Coordinates of C-alpha atoms in Angstrom, one line a residue:
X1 CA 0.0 0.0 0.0
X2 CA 2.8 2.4 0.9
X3 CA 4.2 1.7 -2.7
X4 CA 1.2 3.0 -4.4
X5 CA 0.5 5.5 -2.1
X6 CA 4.4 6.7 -3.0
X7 CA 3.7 5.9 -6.8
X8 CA 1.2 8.7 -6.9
X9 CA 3.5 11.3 -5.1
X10 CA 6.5 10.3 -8.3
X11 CA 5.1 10.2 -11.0
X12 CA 6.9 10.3 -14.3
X13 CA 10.6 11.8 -13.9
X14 CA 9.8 15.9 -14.9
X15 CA 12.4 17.0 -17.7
X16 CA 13.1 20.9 -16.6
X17 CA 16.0 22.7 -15.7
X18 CA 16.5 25.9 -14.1
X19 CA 18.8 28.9 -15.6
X20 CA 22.4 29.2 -14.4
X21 CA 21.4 32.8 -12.6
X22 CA 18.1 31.5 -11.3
X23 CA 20.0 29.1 -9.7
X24 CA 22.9 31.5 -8.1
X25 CA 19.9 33.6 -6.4
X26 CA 18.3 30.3 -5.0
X27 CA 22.0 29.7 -3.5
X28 CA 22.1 32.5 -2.0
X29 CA 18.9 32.7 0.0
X30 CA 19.8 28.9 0.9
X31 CA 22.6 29.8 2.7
X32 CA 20.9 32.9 4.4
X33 CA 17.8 30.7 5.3
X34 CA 19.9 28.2 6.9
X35 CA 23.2 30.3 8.3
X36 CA 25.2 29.1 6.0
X37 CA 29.0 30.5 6.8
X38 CA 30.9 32.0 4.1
X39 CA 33.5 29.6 4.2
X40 CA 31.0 26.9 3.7
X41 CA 29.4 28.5 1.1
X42 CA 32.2 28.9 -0.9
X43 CA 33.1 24.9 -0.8
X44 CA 29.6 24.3 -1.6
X45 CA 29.5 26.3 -4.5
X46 CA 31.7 23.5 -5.5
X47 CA 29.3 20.9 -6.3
X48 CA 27.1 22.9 -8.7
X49 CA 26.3 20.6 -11.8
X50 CA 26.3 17.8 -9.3
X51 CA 23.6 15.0 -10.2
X52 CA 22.2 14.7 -6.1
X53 CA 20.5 11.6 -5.0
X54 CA 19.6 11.0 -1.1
X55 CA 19.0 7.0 0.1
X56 CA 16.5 7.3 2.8
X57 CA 16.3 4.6 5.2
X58 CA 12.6 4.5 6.1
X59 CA 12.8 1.1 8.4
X60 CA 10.5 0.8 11.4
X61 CA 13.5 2.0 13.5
X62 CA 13.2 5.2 12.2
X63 CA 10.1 5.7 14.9
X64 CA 12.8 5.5 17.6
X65 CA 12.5 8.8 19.3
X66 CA 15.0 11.0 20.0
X67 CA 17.5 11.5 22.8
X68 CA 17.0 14.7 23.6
X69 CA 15.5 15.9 27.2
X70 CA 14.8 19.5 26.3
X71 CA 11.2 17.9 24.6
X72 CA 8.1 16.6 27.0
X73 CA 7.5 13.1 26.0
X74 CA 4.6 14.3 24.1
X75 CA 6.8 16.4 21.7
X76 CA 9.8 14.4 20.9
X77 CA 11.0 14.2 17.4
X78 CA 12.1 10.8 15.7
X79 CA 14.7 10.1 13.6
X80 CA 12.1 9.8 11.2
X81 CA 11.5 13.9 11.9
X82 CA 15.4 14.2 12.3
X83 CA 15.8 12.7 8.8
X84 CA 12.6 14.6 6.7
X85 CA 14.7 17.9 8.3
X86 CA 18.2 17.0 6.9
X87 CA 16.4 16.2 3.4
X88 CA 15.0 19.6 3.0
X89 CA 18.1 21.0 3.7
X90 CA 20.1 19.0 0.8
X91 CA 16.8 19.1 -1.4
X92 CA 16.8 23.3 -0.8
X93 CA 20.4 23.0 -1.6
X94 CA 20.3 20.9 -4.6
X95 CA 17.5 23.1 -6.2
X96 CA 20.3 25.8 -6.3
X97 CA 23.2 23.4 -7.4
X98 CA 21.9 20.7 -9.5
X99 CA 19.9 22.2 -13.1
X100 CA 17.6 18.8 -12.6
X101 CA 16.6 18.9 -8.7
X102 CA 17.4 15.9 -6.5
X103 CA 16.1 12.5 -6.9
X104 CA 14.9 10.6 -3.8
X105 CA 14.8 7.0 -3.2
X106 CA 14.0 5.0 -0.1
X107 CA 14.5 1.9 1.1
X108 CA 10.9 0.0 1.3
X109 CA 9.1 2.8 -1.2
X110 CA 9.2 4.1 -4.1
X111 CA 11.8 6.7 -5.5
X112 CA 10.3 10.4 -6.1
X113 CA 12.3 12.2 -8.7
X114 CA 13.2 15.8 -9.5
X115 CA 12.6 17.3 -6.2
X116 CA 13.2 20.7 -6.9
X117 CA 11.5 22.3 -3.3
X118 CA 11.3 20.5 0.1
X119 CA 7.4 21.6 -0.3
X120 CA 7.1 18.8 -1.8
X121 CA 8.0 16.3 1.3
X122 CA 4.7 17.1 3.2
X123 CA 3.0 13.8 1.8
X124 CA 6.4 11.8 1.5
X125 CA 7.3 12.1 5.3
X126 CA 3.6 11.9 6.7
X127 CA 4.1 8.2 5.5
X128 CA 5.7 6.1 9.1
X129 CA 8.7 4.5 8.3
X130 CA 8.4 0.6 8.2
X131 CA 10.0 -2.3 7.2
X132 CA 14.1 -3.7 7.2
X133 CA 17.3 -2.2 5.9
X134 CA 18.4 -3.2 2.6
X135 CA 20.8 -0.5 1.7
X136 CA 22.9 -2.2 -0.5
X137 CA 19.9 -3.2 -3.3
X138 CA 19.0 0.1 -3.4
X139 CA 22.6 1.4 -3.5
X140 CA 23.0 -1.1 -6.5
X141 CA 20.2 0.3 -8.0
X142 CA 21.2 3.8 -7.9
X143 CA 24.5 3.0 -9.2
X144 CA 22.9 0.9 -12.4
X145 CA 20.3 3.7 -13.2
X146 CA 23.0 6.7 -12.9
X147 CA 25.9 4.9 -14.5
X148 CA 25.2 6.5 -18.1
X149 CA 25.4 10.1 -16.1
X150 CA 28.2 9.3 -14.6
X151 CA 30.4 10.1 -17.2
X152 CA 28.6 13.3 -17.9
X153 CA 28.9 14.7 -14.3
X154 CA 30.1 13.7 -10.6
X155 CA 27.6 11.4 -8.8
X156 CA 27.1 12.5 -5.1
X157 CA 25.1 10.3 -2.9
X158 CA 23.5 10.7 0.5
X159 CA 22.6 8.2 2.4
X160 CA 20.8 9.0 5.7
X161 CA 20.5 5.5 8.4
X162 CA 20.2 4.6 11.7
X163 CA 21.3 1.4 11.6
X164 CA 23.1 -1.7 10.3
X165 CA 22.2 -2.7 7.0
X166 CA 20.0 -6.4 6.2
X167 CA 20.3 -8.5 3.6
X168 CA 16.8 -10.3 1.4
X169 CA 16.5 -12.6 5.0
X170 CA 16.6 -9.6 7.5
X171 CA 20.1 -10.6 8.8
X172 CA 22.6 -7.8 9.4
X173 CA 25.0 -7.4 6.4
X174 CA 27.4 -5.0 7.1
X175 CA 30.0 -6.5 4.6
X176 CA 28.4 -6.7 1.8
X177 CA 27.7 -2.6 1.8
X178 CA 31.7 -2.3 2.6
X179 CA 32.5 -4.3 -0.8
X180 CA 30.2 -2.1 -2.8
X181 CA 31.4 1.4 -1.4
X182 CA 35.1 -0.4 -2.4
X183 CA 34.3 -2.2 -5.5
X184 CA 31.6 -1.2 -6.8
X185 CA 31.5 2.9 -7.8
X186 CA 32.9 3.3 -11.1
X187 CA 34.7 5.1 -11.1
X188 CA 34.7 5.9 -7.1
X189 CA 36.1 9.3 -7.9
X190 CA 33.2 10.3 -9.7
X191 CA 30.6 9.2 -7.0
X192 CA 31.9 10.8 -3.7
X193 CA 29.1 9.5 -1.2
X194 CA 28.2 10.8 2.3
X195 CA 26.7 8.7 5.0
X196 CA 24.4 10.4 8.0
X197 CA 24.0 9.2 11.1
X198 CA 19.8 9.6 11.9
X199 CA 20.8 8.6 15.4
X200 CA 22.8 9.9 18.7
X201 CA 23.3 6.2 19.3
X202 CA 27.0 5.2 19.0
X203 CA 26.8 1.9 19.1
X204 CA 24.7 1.3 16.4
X205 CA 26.6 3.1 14.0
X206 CA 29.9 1.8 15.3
X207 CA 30.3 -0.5 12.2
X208 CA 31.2 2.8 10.2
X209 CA 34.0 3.5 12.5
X210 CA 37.3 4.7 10.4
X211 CA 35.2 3.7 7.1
X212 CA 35.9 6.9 5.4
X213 CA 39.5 7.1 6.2
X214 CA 40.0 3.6 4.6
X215 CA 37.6 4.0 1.6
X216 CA 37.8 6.2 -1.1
X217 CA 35.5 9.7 -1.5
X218 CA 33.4 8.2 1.2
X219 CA 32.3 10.8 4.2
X220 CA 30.5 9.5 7.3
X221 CA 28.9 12.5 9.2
X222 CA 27.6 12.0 12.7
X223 CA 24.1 13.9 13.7
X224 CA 23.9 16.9 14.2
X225 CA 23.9 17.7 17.8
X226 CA 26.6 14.9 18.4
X227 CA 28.2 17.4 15.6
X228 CA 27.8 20.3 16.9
X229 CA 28.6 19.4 20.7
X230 CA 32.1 18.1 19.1
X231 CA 32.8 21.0 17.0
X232 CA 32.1 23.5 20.3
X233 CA 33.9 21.0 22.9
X234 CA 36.7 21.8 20.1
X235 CA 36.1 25.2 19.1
X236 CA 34.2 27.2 21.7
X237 CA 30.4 27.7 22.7
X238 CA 30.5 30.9 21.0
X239 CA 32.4 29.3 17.5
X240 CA 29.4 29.4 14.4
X241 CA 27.8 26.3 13.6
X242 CA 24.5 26.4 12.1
X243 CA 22.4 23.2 11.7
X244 CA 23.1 24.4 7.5
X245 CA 26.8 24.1 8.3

């Protein structure tokens, strides 16, 4: 049912692009919207022409709320809400960067493509999160259906988890995802990828330890506020650091 239900969001893939200067003023009210430093700005300027595509997990773990105590039990966010935040962020970024939008695939749903405004989430994200983790199938896929682009322009992938990654039997499969990320991106300096942690909980992303110092144009990124609290342990409470940043 979810399928469907998704199927009707997609839609055919929309064949429109936006003008290079349309595009620059976008940019520049993204990065005032969200606080962006100049700094940041500048490096992110860098991936303009960029084909974008975010792997969302949307397993049942997703649910899990929060750790945060400044929310009543009543009001605290998921990962689910973590994740549908961090999307609209890249999606709002994309729409200035990438002349196509940003195309958006899950892991137990159907892909929406072309995203051009996170608008468009409202009916995506209202949908629970359910289901296993089979990253690596839907990694594949993404690979197979963007390998003709490929040559054309630099691949970036996001994929956003909060957990260890199943195989068809719902058995963790942690190497199988470490051989594709190695083997498997062709070539893997044309398809830097970025992995985000949906989850203040170590331990369950400790399989990604030291992954991206041992495999090529890969980034692992923890949440946010585990971030943030690292970068102003380091830097000082008073040192910039948006939630854009």
């Amino acid at each position: 049912m979810a399928s469907n239900q998704i199927n009707s969001v997609s839609g055919q893939p929309r064949n429109y692009h936006k003008a290079s200067a349309d595009r620059m003023i976008d940019f520049q009210k993204f990065a005032r919207r969200y606080e962006i430093s100049n700094d940041f700005a500048v490096k992110l300027r860098g991936l303009e022409g960029y084909e974008f595509v975010f792997i969302c997990d949307d397993s049942g773990s997703m649910n899990t709320p929060l750790g945060d105590a400044i929310y009543s039990h009543e009001n605290q966010p998921t990962r689910w809400d973590q994740l549908k935040k961090i999307v609209s962020v890249v999606v709002d970024l994309a729409s200035a960067l990438d002349p196509d939008g940003i195309d958006i695939y899950f892991l137990n749903r159907q892909p929406i493509l072309n995203v051009r405004s996170s608008a468009e989430l409202g009916s995506v994200f209202a949908m629970l999160p359910e289901g296993s983790t089979p990253i690596v199938p839907v990694l594949r896929q993404v690979l197979q259906e963007k390998h003709c682009q490929i040559h054309e322009r630099k691949l970036l992938i996001l994929l956003a988890t909060d957990g260890v990654p199943t195989d068809e039997d719902e058995r963790p499969d942690i190497k199988t995802l470490k051989e594709v990320l190695m083997h498997e991106r062709i070539p893997a300096d044309r398809v830097p990828v970025t992995i985000v942690a949906c989850t203040d909980d170590e331990y369950s992303m400790e399989y990604l330890n030291n992954w991206d110092k041992i495999i090529p144009n890969l980034d692992v990124v923890q949440d946010y506020r585990s971030e943030q609290k690292q970068i102003l342990d380091c830097q000082g409470k008073d040192f910039p650091f948006s939630f854009g940043d």
